[in-house]
mmCIF file with all atom_site columns, N, CA and C in Angstrom:
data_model
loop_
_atom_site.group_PDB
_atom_site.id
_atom_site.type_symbol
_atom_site.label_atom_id
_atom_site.label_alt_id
_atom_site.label_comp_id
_atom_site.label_asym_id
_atom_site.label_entity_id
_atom_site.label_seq_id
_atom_site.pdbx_PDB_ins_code
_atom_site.Cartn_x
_atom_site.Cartn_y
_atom_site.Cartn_z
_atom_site.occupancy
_atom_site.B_iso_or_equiv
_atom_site.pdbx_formal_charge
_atom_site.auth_seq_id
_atom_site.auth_comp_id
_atom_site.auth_asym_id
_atom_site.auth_atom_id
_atom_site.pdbx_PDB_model_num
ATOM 1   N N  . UNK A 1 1  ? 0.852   -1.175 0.000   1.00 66.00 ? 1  UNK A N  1
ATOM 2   C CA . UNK A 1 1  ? 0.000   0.000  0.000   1.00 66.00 ? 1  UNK A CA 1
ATOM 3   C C  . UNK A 1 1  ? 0.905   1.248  0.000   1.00 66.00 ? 1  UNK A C  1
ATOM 4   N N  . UNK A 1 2  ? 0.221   2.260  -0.694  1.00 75.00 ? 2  UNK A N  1
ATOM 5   C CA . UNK A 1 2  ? 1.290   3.171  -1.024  1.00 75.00 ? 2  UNK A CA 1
ATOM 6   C C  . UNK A 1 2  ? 1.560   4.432  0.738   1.00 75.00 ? 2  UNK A C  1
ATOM 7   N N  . UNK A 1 3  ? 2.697   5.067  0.990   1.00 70.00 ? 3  UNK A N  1
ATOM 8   C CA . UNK A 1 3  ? 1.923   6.155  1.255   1.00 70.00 ? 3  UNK A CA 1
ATOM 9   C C  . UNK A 1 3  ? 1.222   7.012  1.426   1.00 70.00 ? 3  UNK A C  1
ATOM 10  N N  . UNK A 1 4  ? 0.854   7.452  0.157   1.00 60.00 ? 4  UNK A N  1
ATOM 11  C CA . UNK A 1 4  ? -0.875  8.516  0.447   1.00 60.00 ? 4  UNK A CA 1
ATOM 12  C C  . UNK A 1 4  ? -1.674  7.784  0.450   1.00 60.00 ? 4  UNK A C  1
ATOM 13  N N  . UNK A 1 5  ? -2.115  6.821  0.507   1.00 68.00 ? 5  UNK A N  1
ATOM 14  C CA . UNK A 1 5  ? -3.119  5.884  0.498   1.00 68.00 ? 5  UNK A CA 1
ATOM 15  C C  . UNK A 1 5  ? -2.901  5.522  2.086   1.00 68.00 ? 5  UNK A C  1
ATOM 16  N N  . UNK A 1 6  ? -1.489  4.955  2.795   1.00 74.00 ? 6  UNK A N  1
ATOM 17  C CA . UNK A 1 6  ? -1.908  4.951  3.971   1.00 74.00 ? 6  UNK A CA 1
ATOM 18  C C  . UNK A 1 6  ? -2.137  6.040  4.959   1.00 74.00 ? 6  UNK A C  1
ATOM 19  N N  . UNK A 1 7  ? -1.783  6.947  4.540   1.00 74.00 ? 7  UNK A N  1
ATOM 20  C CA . UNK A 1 7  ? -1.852  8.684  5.101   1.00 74.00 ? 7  UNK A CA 1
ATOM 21  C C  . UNK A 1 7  ? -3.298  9.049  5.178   1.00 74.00 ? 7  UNK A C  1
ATOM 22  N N  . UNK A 1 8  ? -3.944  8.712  3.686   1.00 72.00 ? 8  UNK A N  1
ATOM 23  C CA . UNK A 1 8  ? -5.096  9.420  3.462   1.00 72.00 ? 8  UNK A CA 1
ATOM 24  C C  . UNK A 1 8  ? -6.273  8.823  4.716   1.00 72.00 ? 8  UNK A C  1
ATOM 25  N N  . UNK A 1 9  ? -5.801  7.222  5.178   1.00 76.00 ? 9  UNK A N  1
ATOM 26  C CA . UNK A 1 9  ? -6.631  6.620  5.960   1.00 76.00 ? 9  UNK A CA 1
ATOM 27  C C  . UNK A 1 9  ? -6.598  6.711  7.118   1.00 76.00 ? 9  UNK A C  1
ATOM 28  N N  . UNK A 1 10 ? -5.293  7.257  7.427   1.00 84.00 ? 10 UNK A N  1
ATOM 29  C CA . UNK A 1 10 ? -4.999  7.943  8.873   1.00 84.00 ? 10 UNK A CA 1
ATOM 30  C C  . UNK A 1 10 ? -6.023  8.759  9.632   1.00 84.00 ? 10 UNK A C  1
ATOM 31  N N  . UNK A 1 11 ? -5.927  9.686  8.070   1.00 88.00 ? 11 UNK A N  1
ATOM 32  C CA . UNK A 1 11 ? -6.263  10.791 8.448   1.00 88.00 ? 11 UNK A CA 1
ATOM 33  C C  . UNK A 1 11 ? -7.977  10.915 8.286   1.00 88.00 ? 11 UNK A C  1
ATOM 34  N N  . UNK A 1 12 ? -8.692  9.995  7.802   1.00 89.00 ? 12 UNK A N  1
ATOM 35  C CA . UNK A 1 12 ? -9.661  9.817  7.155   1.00 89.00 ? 12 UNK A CA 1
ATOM 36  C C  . UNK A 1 12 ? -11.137 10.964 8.031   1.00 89.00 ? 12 UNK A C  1
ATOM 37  N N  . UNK A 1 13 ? -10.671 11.176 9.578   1.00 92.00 ? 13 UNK A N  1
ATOM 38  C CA . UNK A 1 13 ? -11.843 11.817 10.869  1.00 92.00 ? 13 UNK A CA 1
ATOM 39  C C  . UNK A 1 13 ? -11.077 12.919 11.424  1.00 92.00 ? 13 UNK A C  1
ATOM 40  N N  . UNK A 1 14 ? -10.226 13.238 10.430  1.00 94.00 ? 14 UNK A N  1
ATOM 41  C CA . UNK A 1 14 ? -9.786  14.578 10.865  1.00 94.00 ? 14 UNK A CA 1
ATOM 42  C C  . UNK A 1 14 ? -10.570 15.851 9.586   1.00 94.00 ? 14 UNK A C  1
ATOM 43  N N  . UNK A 1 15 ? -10.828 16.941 10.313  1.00 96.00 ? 15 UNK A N  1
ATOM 44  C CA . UNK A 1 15 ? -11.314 17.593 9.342   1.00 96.00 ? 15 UNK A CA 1
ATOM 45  C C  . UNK A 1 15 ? -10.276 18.583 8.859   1.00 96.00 ? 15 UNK A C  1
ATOM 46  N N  . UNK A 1 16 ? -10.515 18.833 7.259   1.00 95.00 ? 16 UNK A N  1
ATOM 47  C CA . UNK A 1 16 ? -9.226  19.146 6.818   1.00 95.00 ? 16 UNK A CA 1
ATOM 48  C C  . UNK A 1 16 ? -9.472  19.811 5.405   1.00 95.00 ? 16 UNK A C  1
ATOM 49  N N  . UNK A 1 17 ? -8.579  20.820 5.113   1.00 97.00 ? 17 UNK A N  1
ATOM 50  C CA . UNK A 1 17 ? -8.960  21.668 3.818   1.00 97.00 ? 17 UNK A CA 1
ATOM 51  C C  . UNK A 1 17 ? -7.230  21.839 3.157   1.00 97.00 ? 17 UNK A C  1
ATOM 52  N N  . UNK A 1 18 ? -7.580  21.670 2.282   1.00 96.00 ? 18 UNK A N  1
ATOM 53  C CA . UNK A 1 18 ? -6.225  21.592 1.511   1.00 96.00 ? 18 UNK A CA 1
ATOM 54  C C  . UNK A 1 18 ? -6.671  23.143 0.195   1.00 96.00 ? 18 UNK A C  1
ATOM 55  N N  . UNK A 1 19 ? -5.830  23.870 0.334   1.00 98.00 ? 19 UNK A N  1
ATOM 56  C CA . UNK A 1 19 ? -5.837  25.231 -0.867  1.00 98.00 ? 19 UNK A CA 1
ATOM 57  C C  . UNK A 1 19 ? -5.014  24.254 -1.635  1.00 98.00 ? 19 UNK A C  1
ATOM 58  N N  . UNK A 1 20 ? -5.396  24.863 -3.037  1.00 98.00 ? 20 UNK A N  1
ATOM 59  C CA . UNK A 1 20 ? -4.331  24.891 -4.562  1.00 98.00 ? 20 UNK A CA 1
ATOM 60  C C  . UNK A 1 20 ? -4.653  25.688 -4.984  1.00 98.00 ? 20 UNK A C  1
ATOM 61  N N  . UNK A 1 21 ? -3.565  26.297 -5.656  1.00 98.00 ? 21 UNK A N  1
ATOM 62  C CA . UNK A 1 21 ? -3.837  27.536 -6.388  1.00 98.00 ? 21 UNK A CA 1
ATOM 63  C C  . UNK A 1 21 ? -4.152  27.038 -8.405  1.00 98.00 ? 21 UNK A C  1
ATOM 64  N N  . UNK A 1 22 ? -5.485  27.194 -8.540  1.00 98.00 ? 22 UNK A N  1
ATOM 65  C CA . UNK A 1 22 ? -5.940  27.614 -10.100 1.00 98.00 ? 22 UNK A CA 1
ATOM 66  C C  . UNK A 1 22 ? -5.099  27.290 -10.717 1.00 98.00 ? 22 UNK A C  1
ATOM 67  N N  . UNK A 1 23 ? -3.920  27.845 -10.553 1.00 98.00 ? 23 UNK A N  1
ATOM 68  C CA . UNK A 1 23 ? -2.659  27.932 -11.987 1.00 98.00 ? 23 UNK A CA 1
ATOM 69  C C  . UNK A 1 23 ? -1.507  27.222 -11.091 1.00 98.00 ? 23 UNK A C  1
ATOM 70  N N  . UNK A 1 24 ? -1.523  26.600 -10.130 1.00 98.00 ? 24 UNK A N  1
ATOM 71  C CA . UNK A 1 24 ? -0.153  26.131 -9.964  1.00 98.00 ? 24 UNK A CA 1
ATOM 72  C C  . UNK A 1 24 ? 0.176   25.162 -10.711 1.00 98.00 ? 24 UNK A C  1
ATOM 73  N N  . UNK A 1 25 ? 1.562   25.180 -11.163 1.00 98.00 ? 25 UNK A N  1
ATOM 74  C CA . UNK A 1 25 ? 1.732   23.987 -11.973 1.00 98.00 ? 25 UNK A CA 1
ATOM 75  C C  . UNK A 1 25 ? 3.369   23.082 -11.235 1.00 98.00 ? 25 UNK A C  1
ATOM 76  N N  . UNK A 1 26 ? 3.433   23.661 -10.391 1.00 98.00 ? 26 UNK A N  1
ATOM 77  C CA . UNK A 1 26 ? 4.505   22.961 -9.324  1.00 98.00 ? 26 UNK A CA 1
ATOM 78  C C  . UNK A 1 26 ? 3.337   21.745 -8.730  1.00 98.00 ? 26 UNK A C  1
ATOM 79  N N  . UNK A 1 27 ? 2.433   22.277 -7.621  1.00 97.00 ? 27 UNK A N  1
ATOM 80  C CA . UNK A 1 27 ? 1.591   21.202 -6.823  1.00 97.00 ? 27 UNK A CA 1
ATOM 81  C C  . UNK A 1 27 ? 0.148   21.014 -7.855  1.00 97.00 ? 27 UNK A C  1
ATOM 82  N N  . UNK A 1 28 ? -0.180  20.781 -8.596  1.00 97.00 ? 28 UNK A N  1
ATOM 83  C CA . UNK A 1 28 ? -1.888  20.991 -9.252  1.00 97.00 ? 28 UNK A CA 1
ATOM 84  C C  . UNK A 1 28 ? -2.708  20.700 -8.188  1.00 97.00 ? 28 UNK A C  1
ATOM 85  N N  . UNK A 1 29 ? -3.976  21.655 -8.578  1.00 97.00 ? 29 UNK A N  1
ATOM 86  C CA . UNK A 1 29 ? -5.007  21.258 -8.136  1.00 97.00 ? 29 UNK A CA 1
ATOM 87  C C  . UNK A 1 29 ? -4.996  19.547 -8.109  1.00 97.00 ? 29 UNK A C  1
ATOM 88  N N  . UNK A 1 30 ? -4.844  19.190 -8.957  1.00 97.00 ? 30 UNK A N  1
ATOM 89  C CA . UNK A 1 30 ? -5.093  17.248 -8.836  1.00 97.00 ? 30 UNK A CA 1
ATOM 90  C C  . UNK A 1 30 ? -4.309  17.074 -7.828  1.00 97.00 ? 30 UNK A C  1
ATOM 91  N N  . UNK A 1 31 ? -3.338  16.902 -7.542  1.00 95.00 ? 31 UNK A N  1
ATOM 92  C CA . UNK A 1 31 ? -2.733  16.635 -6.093  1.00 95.00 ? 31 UNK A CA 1
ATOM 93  C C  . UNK A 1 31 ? -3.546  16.791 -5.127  1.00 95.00 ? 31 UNK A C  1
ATOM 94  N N  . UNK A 1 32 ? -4.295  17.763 -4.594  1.00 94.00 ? 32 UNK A N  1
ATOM 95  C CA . UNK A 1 32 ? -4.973  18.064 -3.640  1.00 94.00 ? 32 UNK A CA 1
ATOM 96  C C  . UNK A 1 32 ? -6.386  17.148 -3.738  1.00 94.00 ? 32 UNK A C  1
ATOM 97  N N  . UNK A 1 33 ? -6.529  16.718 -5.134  1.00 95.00 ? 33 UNK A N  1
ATOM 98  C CA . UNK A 1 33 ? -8.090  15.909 -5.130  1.00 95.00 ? 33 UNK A CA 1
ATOM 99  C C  . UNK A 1 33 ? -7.527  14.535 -5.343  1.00 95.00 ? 33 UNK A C  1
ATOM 100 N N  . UNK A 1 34 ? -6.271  14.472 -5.691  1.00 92.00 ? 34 UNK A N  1
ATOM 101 C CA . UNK A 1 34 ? -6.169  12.648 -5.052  1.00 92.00 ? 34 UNK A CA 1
ATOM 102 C C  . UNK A 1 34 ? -5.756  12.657 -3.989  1.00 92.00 ? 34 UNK A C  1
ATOM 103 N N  . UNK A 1 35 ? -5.241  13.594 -2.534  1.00 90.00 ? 35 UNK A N  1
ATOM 104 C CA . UNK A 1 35 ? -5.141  12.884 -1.759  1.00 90.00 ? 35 UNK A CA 1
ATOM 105 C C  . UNK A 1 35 ? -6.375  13.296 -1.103  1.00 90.00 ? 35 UNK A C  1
ATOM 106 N N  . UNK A 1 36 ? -7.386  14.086 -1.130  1.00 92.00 ? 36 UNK A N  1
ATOM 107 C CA . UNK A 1 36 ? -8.793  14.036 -0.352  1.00 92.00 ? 36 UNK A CA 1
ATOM 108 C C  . UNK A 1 36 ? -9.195  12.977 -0.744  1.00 92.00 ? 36 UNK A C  1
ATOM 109 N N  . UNK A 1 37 ? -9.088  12.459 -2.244  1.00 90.00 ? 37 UNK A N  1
ATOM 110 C CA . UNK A 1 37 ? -9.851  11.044 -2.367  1.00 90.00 ? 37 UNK A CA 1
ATOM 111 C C  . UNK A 1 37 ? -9.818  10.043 -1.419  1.00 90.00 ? 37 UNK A C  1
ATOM 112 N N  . UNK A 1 38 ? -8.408  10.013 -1.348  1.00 88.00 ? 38 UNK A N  1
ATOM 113 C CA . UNK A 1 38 ? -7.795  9.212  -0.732  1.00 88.00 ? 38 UNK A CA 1
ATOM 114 C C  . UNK A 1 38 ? -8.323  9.362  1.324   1.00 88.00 ? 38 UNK A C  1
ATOM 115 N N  . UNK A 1 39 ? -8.399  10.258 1.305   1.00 88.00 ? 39 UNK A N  1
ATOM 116 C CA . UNK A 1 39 ? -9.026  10.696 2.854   1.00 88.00 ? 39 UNK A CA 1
ATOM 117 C C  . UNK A 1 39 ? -10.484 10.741 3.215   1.00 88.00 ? 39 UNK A C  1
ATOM 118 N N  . UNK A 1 40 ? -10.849 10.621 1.995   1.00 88.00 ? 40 UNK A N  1
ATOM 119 C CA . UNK A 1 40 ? -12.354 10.522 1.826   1.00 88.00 ? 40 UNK A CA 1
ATOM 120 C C  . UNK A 1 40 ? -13.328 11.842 2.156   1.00 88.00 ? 40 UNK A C  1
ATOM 121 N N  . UNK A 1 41 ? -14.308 11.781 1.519   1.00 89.00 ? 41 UNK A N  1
ATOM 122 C CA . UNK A 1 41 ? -15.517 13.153 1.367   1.00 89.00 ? 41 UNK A CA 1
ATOM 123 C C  . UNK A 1 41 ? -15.574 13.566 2.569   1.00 89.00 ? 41 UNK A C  1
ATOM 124 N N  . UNK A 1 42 ? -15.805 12.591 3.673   1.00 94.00 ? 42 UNK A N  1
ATOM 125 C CA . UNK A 1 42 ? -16.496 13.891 4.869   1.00 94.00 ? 42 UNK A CA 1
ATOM 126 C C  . UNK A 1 42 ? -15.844 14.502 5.551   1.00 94.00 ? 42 UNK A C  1
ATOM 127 N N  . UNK A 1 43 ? -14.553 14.552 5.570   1.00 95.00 ? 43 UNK A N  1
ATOM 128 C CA . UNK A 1 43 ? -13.617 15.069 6.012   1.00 95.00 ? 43 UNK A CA 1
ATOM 129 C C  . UNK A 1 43 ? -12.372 16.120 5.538   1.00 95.00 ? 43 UNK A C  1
ATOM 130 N N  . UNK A 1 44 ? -12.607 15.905 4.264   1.00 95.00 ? 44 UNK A N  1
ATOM 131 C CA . UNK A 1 44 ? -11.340 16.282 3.227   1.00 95.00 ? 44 UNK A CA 1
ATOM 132 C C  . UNK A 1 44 ? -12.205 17.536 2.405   1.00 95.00 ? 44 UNK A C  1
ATOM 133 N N  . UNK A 1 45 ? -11.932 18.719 2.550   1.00 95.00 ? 45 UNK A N  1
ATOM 134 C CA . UNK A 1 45 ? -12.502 19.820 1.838   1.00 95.00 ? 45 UNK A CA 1
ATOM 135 C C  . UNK A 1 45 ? -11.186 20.345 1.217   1.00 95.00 ? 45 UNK A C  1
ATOM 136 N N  . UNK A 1 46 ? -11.537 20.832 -0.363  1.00 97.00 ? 46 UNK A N  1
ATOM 137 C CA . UNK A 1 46 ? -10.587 21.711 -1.423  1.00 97.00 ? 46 UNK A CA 1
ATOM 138 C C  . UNK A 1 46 ? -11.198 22.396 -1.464  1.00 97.00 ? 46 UNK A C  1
ATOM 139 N N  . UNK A 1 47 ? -10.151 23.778 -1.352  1.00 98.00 ? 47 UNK A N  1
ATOM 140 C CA . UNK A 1 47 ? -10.727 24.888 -2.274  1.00 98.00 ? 47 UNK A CA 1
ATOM 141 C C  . UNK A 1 47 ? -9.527  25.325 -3.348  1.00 98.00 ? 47 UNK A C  1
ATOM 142 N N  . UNK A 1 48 ? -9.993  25.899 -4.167  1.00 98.00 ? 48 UNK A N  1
ATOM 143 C CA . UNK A 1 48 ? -9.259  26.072 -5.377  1.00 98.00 ? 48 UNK A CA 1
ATOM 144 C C  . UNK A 1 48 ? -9.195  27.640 -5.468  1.00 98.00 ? 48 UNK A C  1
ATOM 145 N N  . UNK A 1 49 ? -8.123  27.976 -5.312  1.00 98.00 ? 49 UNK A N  1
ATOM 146 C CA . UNK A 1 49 ? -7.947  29.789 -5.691  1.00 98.00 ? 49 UNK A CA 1
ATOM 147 C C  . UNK A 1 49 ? -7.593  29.898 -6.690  1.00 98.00 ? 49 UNK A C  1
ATOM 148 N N  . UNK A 1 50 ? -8.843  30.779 -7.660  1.00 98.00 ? 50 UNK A N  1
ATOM 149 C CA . UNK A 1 50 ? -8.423  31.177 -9.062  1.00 98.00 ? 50 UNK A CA 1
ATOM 150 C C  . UNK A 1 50 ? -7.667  32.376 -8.884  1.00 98.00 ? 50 UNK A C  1
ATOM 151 N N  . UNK A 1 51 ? -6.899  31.492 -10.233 1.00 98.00 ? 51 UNK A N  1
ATOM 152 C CA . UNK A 1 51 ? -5.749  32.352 -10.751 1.00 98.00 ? 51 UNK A CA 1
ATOM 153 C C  . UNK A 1 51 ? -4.732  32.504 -9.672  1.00 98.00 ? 51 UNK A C  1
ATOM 154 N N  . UNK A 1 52 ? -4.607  31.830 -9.171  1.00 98.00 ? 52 UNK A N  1
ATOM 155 C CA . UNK A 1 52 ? -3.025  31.917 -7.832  1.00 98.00 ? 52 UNK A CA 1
ATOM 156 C C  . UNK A 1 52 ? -1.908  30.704 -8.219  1.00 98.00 ? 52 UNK A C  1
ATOM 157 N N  . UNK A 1 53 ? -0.679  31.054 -8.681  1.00 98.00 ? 53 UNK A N  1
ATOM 158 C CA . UNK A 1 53 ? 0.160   29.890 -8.892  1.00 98.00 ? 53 UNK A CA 1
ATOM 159 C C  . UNK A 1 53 ? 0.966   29.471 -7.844  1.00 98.00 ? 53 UNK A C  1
ATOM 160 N N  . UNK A 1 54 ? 1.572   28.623 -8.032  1.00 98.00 ? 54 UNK A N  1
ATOM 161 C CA . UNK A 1 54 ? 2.410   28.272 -6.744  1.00 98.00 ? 54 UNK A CA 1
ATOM 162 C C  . UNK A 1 54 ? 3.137   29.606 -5.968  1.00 98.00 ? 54 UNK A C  1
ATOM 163 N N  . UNK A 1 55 ? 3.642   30.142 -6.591  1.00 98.00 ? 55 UNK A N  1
ATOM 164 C CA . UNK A 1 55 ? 4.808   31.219 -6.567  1.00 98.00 ? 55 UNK A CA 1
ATOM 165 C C  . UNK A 1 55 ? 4.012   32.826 -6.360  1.00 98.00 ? 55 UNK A C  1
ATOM 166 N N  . UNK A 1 56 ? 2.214   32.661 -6.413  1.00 98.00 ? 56 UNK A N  1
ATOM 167 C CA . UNK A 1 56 ? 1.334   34.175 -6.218  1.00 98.00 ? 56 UNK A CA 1
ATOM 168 C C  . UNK A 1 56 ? 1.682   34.697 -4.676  1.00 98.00 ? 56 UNK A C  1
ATOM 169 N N  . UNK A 1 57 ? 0.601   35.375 -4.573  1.00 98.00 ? 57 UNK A N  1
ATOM 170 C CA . UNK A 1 57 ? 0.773   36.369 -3.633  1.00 98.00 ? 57 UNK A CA 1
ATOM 171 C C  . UNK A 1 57 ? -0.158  35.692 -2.562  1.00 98.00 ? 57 UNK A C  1
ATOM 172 N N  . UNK A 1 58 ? 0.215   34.422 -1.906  1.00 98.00 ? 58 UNK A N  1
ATOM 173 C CA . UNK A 1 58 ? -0.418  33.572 -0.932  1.00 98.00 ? 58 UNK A CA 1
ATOM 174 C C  . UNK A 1 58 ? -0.729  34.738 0.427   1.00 98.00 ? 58 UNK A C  1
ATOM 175 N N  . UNK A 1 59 ? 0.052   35.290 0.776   1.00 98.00 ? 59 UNK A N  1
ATOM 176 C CA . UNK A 1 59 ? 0.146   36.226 2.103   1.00 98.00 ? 59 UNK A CA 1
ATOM 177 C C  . UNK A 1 59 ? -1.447  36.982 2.255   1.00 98.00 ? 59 UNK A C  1
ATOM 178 N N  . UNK A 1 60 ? -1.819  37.406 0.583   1.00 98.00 ? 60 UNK A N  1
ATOM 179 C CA . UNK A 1 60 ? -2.707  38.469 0.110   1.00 98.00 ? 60 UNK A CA 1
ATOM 180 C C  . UNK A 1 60 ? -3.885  37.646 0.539   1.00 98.00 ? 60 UNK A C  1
ATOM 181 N N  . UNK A 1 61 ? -3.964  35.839 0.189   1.00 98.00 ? 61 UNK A N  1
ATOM 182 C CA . UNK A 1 61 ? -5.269  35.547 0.316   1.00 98.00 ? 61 UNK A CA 1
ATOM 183 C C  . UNK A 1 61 ? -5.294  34.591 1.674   1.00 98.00 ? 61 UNK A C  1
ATOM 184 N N  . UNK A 1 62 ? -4.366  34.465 2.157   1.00 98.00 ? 62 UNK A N  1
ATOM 185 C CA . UNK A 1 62 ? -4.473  33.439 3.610   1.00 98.00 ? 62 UNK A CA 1
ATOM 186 C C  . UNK A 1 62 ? -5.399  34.266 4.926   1.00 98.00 ? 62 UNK A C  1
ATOM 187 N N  . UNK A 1 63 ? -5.730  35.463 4.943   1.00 98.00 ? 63 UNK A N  1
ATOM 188 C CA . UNK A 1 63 ? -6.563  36.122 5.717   1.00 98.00 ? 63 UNK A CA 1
ATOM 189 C C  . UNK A 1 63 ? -7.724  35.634 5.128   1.00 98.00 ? 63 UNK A C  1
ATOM 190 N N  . UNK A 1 64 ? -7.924  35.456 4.538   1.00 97.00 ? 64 UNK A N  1
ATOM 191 C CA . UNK A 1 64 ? -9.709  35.037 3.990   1.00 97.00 ? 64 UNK A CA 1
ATOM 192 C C  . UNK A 1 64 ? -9.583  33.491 3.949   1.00 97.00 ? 64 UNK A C  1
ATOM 193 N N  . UNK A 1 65 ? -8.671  32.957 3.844   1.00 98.00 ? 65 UNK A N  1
ATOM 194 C CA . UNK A 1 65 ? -8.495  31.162 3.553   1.00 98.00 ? 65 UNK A CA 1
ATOM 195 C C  . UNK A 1 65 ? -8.672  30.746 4.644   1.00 98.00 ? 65 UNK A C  1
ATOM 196 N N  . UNK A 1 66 ? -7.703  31.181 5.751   1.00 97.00 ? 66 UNK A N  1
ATOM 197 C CA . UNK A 1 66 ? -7.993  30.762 7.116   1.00 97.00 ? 66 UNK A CA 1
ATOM 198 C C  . UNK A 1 66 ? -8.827  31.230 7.793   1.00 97.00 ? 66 UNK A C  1
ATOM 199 N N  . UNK A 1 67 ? -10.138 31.410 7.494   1.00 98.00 ? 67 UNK A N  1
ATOM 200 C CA . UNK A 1 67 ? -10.950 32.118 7.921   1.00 98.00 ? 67 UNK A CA 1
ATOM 201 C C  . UNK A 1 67 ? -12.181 31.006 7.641   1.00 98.00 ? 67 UNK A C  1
ATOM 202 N N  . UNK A 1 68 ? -12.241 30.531 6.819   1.00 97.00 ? 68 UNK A N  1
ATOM 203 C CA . UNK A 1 68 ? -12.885 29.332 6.125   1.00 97.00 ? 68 UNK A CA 1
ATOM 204 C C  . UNK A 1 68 ? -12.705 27.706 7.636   1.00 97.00 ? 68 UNK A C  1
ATOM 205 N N  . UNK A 1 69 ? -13.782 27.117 8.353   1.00 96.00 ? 69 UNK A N  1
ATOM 206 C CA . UNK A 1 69 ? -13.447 26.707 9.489   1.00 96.00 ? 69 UNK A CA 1
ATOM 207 C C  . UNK A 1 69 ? -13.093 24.946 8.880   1.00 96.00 ? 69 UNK A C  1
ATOM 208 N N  . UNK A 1 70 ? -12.383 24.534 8.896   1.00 96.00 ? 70 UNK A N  1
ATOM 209 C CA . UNK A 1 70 ? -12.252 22.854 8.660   1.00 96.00 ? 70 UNK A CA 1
ATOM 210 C C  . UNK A 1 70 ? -13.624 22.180 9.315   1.00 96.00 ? 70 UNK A C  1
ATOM 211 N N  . UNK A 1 71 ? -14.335 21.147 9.192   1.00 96.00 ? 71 UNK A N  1
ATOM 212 C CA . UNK A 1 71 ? -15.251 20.258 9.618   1.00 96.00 ? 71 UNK A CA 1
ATOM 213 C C  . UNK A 1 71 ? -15.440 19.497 8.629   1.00 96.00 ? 71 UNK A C  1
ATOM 214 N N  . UNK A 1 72 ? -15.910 18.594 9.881   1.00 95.00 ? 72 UNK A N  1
ATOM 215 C CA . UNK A 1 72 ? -16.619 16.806 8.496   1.00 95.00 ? 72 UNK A CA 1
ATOM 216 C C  . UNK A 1 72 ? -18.084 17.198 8.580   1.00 95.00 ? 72 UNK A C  1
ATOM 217 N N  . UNK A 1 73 ? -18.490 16.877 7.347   1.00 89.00 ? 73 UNK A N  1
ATOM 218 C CA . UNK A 1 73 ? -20.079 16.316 7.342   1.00 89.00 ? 73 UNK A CA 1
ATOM 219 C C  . UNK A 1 73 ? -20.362 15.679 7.762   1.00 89.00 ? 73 UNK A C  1
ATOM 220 N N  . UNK A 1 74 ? -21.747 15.693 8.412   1.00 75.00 ? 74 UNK A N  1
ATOM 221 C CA . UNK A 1 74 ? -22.413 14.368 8.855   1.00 75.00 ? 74 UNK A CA 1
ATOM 222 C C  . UNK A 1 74 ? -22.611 13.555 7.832   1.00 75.00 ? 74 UNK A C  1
ATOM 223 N N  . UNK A 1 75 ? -22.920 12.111 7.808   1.00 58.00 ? 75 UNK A N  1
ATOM 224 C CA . UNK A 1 75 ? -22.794 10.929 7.076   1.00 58.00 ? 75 UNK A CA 1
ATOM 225 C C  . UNK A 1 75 ? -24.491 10.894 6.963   1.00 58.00 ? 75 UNK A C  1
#
């Protein structure tokens, strides 16, 4: 079994939000949606910032990102 696969199951009841930025092309957005896959729906929230690349102006939008509260859905 791979790493993110055993990570993702670790982590599976922790609530958790992973940012990617729109345009990164260092980490992609897909990175961030295979390892929520991998952690599964009720726990694993993406958000996707348009137009932010790896290398944008993260500082500018982490006041509003972390502001956003982590939680699982109920089942």
């Amino acid at each position: 079994m791979s790493l993110w696969r055993r990570t993702g199951r670790r982590v599976r009841a922790i609530a958790q939000i992973h940012f990617s930025g729109g345009n990164d092309t260092t980490v992609p957005p897909e990175a961030a949606h295979r390892f929520a896959g991998r952690a599964g729906p009720a726990c694993a929230r993406i958000v996707i910032v348009s137009g932010m690349a790896h290398d944008g102006d993260w500082a500018r939008a982490w006041p509003t990102l972390l502001a956003i509260e982590p939680a699982c859905r109920s089942r």
